[in-house]
JSON list of C-alpha atoms in Angstrom, two decimals:
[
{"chain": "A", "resi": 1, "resn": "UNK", "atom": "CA", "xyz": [141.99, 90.10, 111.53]},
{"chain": "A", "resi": 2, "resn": "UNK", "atom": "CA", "xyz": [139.32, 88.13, 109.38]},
{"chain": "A", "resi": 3, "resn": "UNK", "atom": "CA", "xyz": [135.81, 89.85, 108.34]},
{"chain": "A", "resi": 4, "resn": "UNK", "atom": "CA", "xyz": [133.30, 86.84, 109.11]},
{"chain": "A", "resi": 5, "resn": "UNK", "atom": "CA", "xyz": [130.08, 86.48, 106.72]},
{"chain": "A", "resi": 6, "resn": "UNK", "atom": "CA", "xyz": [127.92, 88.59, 108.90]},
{"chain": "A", "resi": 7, "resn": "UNK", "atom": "CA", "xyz": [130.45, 91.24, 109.01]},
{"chain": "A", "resi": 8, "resn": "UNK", "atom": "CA", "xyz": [130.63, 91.11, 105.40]},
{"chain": "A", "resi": 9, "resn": "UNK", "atom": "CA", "xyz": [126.59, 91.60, 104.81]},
{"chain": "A", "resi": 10, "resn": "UNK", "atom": "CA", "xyz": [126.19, 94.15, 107.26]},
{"chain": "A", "resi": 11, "resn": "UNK", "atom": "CA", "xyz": [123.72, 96.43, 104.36]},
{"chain": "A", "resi": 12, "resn": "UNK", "atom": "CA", "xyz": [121.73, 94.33, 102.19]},
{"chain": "A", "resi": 13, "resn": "UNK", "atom": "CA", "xyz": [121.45, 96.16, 98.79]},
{"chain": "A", "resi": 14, "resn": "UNK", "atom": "CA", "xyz": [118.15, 96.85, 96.38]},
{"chain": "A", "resi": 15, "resn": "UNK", "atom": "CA", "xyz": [117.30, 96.36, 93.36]},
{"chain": "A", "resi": 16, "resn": "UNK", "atom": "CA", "xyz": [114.73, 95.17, 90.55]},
{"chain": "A", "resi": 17, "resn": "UNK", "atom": "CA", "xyz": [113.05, 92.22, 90.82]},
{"chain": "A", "resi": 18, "resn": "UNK", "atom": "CA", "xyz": [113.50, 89.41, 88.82]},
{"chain": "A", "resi": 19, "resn": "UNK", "atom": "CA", "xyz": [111.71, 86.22, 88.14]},
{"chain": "A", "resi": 20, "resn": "UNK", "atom": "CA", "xyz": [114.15, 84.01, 90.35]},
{"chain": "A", "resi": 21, "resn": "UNK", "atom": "CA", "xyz": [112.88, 85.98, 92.93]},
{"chain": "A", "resi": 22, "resn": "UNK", "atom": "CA", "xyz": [109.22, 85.20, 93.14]},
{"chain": "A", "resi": 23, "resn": "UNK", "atom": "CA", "xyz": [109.54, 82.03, 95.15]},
{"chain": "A", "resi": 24, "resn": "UNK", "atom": "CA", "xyz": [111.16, 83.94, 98.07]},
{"chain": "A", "resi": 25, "resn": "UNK", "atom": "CA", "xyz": [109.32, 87.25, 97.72]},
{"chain": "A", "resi": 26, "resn": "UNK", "atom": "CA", "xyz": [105.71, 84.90, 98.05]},
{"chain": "A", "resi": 27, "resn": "UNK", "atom": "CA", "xyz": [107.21, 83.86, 101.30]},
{"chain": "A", "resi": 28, "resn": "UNK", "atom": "CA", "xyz": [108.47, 86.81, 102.27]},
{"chain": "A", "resi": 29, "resn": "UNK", "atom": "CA", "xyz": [105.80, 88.78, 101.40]},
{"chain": "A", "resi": 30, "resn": "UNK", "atom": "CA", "xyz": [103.42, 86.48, 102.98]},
{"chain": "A", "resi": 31, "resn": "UNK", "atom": "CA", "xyz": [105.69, 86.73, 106.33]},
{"chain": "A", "resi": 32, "resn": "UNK", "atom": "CA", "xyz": [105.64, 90.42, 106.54]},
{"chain": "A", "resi": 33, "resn": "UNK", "atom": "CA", "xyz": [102.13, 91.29, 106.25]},
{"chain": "A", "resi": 34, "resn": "UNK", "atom": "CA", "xyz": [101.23, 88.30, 109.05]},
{"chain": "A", "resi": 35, "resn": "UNK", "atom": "CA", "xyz": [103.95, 89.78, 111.02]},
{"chain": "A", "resi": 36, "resn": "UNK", "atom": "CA", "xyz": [102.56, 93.82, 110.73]},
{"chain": "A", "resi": 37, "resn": "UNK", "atom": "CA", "xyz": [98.44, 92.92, 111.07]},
{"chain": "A", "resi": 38, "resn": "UNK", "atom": "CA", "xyz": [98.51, 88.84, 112.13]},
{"chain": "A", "resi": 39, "resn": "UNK", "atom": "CA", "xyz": [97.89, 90.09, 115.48]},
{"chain": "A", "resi": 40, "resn": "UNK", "atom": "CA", "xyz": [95.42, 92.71, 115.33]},
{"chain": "A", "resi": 41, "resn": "UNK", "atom": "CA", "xyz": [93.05, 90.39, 112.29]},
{"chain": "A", "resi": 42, "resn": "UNK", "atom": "CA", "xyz": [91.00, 87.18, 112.48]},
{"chain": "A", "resi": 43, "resn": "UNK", "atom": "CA", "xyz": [93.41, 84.43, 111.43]},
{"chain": "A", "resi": 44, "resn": "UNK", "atom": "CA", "xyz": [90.30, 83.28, 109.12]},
{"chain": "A", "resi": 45, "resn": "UNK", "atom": "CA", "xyz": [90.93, 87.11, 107.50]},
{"chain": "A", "resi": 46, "resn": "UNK", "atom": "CA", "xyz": [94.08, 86.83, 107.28]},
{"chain": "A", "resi": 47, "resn": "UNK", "atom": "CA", "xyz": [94.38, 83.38, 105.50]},
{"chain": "A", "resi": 48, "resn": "UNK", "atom": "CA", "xyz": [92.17, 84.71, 102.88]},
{"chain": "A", "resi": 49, "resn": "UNK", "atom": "CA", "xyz": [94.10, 87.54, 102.28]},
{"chain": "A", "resi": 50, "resn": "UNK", "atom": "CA", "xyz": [97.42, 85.70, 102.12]},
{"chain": "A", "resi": 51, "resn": "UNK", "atom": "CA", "xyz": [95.80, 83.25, 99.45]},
{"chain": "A", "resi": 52, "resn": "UNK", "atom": "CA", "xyz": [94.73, 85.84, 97.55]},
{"chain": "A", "resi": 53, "resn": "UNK", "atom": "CA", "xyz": [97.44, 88.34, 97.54]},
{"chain": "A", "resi": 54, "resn": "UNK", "atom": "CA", "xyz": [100.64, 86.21, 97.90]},
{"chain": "A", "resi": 55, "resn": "UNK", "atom": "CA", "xyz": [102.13, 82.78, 96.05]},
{"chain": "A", "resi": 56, "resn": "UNK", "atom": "CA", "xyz": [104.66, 82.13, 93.59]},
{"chain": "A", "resi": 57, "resn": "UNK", "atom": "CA", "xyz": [102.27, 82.68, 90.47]},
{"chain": "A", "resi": 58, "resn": "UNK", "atom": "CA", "xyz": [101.06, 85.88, 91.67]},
{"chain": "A", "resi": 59, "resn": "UNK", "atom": "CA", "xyz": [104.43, 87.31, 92.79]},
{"chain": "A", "resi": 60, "resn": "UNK", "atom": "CA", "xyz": [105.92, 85.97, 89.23]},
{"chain": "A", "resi": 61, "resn": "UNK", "atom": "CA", "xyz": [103.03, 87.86, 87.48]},
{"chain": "A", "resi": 62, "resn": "UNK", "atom": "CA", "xyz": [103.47, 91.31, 89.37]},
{"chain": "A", "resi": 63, "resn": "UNK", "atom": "CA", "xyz": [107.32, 90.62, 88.67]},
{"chain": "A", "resi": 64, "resn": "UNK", "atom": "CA", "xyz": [106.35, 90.24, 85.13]},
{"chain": "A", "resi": 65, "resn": "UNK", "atom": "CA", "xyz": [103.67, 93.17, 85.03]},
{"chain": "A", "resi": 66, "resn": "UNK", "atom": "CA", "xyz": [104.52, 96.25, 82.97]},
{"chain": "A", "resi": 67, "resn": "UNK", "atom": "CA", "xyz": [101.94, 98.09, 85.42]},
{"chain": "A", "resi": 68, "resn": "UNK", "atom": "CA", "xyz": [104.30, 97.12, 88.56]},
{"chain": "A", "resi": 69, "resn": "UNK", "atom": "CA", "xyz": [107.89, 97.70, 89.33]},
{"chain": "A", "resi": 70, "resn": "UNK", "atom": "CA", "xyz": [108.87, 95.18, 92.38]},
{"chain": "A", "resi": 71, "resn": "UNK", "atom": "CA", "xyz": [112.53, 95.82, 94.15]},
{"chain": "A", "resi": 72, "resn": "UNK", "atom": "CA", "xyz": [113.82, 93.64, 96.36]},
{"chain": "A", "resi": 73, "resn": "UNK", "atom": "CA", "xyz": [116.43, 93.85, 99.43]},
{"chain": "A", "resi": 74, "resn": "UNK", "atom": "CA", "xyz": [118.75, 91.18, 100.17]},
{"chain": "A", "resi": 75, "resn": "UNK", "atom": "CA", "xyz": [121.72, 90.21, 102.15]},
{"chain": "A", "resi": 76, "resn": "UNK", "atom": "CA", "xyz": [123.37, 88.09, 99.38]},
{"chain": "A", "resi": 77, "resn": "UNK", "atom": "CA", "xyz": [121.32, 84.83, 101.05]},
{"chain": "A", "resi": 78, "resn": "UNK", "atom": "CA", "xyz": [117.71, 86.25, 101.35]},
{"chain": "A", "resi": 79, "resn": "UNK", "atom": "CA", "xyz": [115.27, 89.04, 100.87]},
{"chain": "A", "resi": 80, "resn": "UNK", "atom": "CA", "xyz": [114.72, 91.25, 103.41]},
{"chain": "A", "resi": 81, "resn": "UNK", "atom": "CA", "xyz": [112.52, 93.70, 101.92]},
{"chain": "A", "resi": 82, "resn": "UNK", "atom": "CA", "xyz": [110.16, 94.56, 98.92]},
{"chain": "A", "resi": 83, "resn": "UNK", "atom": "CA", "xyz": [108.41, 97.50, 97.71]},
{"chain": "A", "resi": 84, "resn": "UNK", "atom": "CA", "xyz": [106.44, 97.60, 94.94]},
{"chain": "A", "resi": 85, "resn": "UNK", "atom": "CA", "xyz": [105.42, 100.38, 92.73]},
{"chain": "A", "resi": 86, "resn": "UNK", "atom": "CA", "xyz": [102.25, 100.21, 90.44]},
{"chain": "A", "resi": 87, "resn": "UNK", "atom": "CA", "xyz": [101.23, 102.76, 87.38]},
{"chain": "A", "resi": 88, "resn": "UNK", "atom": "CA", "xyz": [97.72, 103.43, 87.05]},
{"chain": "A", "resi": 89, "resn": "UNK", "atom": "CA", "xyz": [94.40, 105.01, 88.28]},
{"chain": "A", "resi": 90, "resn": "UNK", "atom": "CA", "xyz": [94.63, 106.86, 91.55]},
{"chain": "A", "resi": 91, "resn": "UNK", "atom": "CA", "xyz": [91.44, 107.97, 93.55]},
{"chain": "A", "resi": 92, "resn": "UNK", "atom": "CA", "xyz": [89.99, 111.02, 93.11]},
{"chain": "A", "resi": 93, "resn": "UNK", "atom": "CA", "xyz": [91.36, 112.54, 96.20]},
{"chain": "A", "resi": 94, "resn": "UNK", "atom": "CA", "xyz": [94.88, 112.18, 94.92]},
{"chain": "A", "resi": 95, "resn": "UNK", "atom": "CA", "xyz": [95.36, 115.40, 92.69]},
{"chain": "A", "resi": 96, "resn": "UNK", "atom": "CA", "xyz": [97.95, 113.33, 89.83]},
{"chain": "A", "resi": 97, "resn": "UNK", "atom": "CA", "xyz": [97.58, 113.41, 86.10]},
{"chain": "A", "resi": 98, "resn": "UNK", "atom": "CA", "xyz": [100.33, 110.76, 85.94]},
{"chain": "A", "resi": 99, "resn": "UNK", "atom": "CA", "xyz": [100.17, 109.11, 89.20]},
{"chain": "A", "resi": 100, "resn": "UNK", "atom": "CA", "xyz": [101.95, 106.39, 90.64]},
{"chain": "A", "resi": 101, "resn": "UNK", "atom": "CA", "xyz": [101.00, 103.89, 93.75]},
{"chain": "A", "resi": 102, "resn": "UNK", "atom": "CA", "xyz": [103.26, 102.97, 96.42]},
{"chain": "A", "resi": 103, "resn": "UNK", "atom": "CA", "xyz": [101.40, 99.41, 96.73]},
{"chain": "A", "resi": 104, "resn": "UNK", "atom": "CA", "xyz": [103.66, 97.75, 99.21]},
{"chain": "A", "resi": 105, "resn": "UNK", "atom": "CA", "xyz": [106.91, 98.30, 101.04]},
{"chain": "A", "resi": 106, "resn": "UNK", "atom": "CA", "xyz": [107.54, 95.80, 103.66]},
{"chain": "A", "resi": 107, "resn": "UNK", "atom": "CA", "xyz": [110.64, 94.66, 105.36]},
{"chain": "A", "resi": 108, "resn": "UNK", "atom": "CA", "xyz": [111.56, 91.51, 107.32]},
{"chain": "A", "resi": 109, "resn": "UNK", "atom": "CA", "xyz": [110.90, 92.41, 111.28]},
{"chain": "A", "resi": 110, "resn": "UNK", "atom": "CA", "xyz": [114.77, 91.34, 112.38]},
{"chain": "A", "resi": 111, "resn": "UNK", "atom": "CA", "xyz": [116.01, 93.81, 110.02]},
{"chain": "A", "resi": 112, "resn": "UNK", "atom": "CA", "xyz": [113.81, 97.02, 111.03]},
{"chain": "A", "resi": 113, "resn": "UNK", "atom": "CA", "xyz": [115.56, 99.89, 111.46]},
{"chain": "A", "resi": 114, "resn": "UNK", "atom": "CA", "xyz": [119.01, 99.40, 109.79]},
{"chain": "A", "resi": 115, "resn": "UNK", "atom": "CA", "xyz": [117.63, 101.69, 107.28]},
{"chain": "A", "resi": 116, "resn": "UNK", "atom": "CA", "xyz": [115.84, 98.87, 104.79]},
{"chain": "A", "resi": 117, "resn": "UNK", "atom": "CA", "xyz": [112.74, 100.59, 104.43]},
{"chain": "A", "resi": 118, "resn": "UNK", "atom": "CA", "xyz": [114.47, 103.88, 103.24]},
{"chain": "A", "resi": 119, "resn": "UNK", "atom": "CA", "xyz": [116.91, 102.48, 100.83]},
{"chain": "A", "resi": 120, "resn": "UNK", "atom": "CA", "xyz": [113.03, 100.82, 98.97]},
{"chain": "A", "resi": 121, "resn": "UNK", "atom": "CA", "xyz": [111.73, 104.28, 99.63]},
{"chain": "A", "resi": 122, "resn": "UNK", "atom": "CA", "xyz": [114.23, 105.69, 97.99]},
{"chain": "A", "resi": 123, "resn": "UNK", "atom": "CA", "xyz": [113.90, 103.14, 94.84]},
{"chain": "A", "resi": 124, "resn": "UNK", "atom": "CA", "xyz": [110.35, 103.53, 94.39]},
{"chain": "A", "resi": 125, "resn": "UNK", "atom": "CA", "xyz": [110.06, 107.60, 94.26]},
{"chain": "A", "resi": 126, "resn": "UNK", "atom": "CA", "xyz": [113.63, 107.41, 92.36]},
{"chain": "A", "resi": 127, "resn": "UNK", "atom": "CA", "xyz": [111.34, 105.26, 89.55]},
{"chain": "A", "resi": 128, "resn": "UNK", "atom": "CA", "xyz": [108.17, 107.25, 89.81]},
{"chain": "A", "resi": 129, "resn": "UNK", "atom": "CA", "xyz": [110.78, 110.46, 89.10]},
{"chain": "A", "resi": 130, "resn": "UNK", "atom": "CA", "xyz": [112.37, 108.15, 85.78]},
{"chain": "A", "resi": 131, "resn": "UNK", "atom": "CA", "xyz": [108.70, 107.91, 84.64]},
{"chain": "A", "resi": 132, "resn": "UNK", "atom": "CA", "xyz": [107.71, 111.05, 85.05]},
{"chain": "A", "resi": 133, "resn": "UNK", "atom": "CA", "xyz": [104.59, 110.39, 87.74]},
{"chain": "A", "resi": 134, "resn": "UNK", "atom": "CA", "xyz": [103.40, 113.98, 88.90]},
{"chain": "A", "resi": 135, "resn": "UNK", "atom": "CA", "xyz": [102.36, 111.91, 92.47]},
{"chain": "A", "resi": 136, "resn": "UNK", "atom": "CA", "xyz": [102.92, 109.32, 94.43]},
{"chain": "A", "resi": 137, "resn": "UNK", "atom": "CA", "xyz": [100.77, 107.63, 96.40]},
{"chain": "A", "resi": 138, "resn": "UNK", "atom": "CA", "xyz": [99.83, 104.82, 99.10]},
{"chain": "A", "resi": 139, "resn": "UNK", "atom": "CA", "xyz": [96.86, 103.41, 101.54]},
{"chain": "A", "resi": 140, "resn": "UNK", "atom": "CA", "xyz": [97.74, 102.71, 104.82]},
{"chain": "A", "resi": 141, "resn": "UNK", "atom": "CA", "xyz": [96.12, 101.51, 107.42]},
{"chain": "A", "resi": 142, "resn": "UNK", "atom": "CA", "xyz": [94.59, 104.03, 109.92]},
{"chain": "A", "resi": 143, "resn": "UNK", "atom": "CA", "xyz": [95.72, 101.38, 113.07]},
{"chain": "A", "resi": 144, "resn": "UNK", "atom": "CA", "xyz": [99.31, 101.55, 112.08]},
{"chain": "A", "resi": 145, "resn": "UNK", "atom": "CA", "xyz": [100.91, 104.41, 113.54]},
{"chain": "A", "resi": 146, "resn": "UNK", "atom": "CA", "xyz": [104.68, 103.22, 112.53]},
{"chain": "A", "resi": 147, "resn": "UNK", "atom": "CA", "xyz": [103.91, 103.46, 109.21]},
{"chain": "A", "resi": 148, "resn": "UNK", "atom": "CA", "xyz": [102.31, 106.75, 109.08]},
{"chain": "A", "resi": 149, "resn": "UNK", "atom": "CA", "xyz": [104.91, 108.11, 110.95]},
{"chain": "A", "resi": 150, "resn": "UNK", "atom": "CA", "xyz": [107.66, 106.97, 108.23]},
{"chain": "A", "resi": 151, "resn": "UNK", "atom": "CA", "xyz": [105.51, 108.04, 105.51]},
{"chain": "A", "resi": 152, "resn": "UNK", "atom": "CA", "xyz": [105.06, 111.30, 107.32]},
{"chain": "A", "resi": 153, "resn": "UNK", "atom": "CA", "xyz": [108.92, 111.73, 107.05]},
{"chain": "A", "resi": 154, "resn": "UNK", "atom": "CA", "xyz": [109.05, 111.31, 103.79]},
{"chain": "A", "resi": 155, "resn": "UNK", "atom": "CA", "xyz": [106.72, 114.02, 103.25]},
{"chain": "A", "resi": 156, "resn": "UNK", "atom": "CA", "xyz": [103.38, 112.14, 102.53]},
{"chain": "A", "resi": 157, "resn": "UNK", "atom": "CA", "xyz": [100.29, 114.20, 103.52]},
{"chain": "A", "resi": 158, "resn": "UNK", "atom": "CA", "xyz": [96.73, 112.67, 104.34]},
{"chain": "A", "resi": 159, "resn": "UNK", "atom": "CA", "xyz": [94.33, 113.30, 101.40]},
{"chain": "A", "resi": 160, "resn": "UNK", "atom": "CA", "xyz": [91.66, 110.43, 101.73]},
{"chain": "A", "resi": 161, "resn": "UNK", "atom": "CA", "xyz": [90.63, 107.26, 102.40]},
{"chain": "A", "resi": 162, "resn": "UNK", "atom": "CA", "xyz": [89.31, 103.78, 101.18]},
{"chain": "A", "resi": 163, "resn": "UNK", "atom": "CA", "xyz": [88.22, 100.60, 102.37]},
{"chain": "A", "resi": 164, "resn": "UNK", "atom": "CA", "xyz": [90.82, 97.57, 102.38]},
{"chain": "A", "resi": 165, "resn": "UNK", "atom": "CA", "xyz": [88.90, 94.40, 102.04]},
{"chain": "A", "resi": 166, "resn": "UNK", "atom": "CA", "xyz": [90.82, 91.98, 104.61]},
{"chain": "A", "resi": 167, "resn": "UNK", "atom": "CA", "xyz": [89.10, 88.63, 104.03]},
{"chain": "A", "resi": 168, "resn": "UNK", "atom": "CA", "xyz": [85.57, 89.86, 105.13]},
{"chain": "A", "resi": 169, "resn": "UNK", "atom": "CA", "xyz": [86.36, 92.71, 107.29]},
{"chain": "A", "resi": 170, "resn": "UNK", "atom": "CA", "xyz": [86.51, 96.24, 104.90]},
{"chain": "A", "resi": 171, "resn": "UNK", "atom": "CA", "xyz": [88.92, 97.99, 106.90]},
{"chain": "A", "resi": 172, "resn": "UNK", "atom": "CA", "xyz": [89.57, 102.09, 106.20]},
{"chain": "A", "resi": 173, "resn": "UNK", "atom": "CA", "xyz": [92.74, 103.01, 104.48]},
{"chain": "A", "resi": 174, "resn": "UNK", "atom": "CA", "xyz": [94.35, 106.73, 104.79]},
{"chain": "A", "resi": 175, "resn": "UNK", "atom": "CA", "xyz": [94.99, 107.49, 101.62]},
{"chain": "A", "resi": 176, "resn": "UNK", "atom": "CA", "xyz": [98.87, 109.52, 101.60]},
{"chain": "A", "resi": 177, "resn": "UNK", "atom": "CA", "xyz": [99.88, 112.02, 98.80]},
{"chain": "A", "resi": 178, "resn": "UNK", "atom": "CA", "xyz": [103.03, 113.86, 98.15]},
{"chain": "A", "resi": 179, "resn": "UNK", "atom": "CA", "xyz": [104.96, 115.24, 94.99]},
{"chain": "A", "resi": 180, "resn": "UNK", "atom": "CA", "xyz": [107.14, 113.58, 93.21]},
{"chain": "A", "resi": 181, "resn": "UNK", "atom": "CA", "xyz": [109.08, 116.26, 91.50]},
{"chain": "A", "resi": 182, "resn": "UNK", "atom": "CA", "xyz": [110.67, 117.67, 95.09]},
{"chain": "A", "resi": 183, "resn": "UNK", "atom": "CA", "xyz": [112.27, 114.52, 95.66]},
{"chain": "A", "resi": 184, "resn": "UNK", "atom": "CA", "xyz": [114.66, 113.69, 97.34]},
{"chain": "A", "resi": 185, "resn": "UNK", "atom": "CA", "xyz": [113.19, 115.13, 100.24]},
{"chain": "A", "resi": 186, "resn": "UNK", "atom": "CA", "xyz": [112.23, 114.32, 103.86]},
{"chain": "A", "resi": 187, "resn": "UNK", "atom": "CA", "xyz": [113.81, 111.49, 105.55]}
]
């Protein structure tokens, strides 16, 4: 019996980013966040967020970034996921002397739930462990329960919140906290 090509792909794999990628993350990053808030936003909102978050320049440049670690999911044709991880200030809420941000994880709809989002998960608190971040954190946004609930598993904790400028509507953020040194933990 022959293994056809889907049979073959059946787990996409992760890894770093690299600049070959950044045409295909723009448009899949662009893709996933219409997908997860297109519905519940203005599509004026929206289109100014897109515009000003995602392209091939900016995706190149956060590739680039020494602030941001990007990792990618994808099935040997395509990405199916990102997550990116970014060094720097946290708010005050989060309690972190070397903190790191969780600033996206998002994964392509068809593939939700074949364990994507996890395999990024685990890449991103894997890295904040290799540079010694003290905590992780991440804004979400308080209308999507999904996403707190994965969080949740992975033993994030509410400890704040912040507004999330979407095009001209500031939107509130819960602000999610855990420790990195007790990974791997959770889900």
């Amino acid at each position: 019996m022959t293994l056809g090509a889907h049979s073959q792909r059946t787990m996409p794999s992760t890894r770093r980013a690299e600049p070959i990628d950044a045409q295909q993350l723009a448009a899949l990053a662009e893709r996933t966040f219409r997908a997860t808030f297109g519905s519940s936003n203005t599509r004026k909102n929206m289109d100014a967020h897109c515009a000003s978050a995602y392209g091939e320049a900016i995706q190149a440049s956060e590739i680039a970034s020494p602030e941001i670690e990007t990792f990618v999911c994808d099935d040997g044709a395509e990405l199916v996921g990102y997550a990116q991880l970014r060094w720097g200030a946290a708010p005050s809420c989060v309690p972190a002397t070397r903190p790191a941000e969780i600033q996206r994880i998002y994964v392509d709809q068809r593939w939700h739930g074949k364990g994507i989002a996890q395999a990024l998960m685990s890449q991103v608190l894997t890295a904040a462990m290799r540079r010694n971040a003290d905590q992780i954190w991440l804004g979400v946004w308080e209308n999507n329960p999904r996403a707190m609930a994965f969080y949740q598993k992975f033993g994030f904790n509410k400890v704040g919140h912040h507004v999330f400028q979407l095009g001209d509507d500031p939107q509130q953020d819960w602000i999610l906290c855990r420790g990195v040194r007790n990974w791997p933990s959770g889900a």
